[in-house]
Short mmCIF file of C-alpha atoms in Angstrom, two decimals:
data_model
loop_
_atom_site.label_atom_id
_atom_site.label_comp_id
_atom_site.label_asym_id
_atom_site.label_seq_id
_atom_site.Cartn_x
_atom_site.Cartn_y
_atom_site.Cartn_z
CA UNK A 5 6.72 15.74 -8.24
CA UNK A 6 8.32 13.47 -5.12
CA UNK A 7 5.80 10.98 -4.21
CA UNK A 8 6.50 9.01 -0.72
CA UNK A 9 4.42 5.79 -0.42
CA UNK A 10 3.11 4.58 3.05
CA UNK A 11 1.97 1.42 3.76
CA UNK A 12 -1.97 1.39 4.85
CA UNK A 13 -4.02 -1.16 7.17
CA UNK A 14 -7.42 -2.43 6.74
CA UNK A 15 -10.02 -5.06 7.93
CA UNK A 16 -11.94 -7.00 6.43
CA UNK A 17 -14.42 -9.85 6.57
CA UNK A 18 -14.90 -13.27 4.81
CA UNK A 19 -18.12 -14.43 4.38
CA UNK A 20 -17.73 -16.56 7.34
CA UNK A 21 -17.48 -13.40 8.95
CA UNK A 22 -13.86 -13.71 10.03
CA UNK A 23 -11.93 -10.65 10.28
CA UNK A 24 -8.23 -10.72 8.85
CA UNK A 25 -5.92 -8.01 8.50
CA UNK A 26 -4.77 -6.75 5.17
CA UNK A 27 -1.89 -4.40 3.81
CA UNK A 28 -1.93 -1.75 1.04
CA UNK A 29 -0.03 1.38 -0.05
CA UNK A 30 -1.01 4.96 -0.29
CA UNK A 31 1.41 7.39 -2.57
CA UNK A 32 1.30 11.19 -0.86
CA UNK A 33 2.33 14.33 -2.25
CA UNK A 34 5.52 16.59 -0.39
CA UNK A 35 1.97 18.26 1.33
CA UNK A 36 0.68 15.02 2.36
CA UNK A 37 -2.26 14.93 0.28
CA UNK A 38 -3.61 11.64 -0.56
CA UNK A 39 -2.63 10.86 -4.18
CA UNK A 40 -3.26 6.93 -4.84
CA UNK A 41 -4.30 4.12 -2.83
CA UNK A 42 -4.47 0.82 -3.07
CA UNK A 43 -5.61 -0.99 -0.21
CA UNK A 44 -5.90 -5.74 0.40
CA UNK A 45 -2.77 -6.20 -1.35
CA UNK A 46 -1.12 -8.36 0.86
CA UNK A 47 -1.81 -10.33 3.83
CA UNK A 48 1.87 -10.00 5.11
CA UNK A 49 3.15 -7.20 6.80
CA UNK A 50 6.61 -7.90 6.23
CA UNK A 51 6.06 -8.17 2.48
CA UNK A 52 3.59 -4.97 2.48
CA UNK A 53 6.53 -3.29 4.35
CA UNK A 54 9.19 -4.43 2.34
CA UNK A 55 7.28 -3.23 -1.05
CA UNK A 56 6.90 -0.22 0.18
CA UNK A 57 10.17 0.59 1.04
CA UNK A 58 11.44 -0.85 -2.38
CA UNK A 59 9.02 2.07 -3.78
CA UNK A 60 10.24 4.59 -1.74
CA UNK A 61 14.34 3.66 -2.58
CA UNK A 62 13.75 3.20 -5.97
CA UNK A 63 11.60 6.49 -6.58
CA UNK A 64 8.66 4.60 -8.34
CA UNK A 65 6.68 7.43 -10.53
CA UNK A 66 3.16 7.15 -9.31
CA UNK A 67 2.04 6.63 -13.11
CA UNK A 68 3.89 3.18 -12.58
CA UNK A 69 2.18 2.24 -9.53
CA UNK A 70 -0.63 0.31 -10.66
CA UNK A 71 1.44 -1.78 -12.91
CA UNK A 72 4.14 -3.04 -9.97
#
């Protein structure tokens, strides 16, 4: 199975009750569905973008996912 991986945004609060913006990755089947996600990984977009891409080239199995 072909798994593409997307790059997610999220928001979230300190306890100060500042709101930053945070980067994850979602893997999707060839139908779109929702497979994996894994969302405040980074706090960069350009790195967030970057890993994702390096995913996508590389053809990361999804079982390897949670260990990159």
């Amino acid at each position: 199975m072909q798994v593409k991986y997307i790059m997610r945004t999220d928001f979230v609060k300190d306890e100060e009750n500042h709101q930053y913006t945070v980067y994850g990755i979602t893997a999707l089947d060839n139908f779109g569905n929702m497979l994996k996600t894994f969302e405040d990984i980074f706090f960069d977009k350009n790195k967030a973008e970057e890993f994702v891409k390096l995913c996508n080239e590389e053809k990361l199995e999804l079982i390897h996912l949670q260990d990159v």
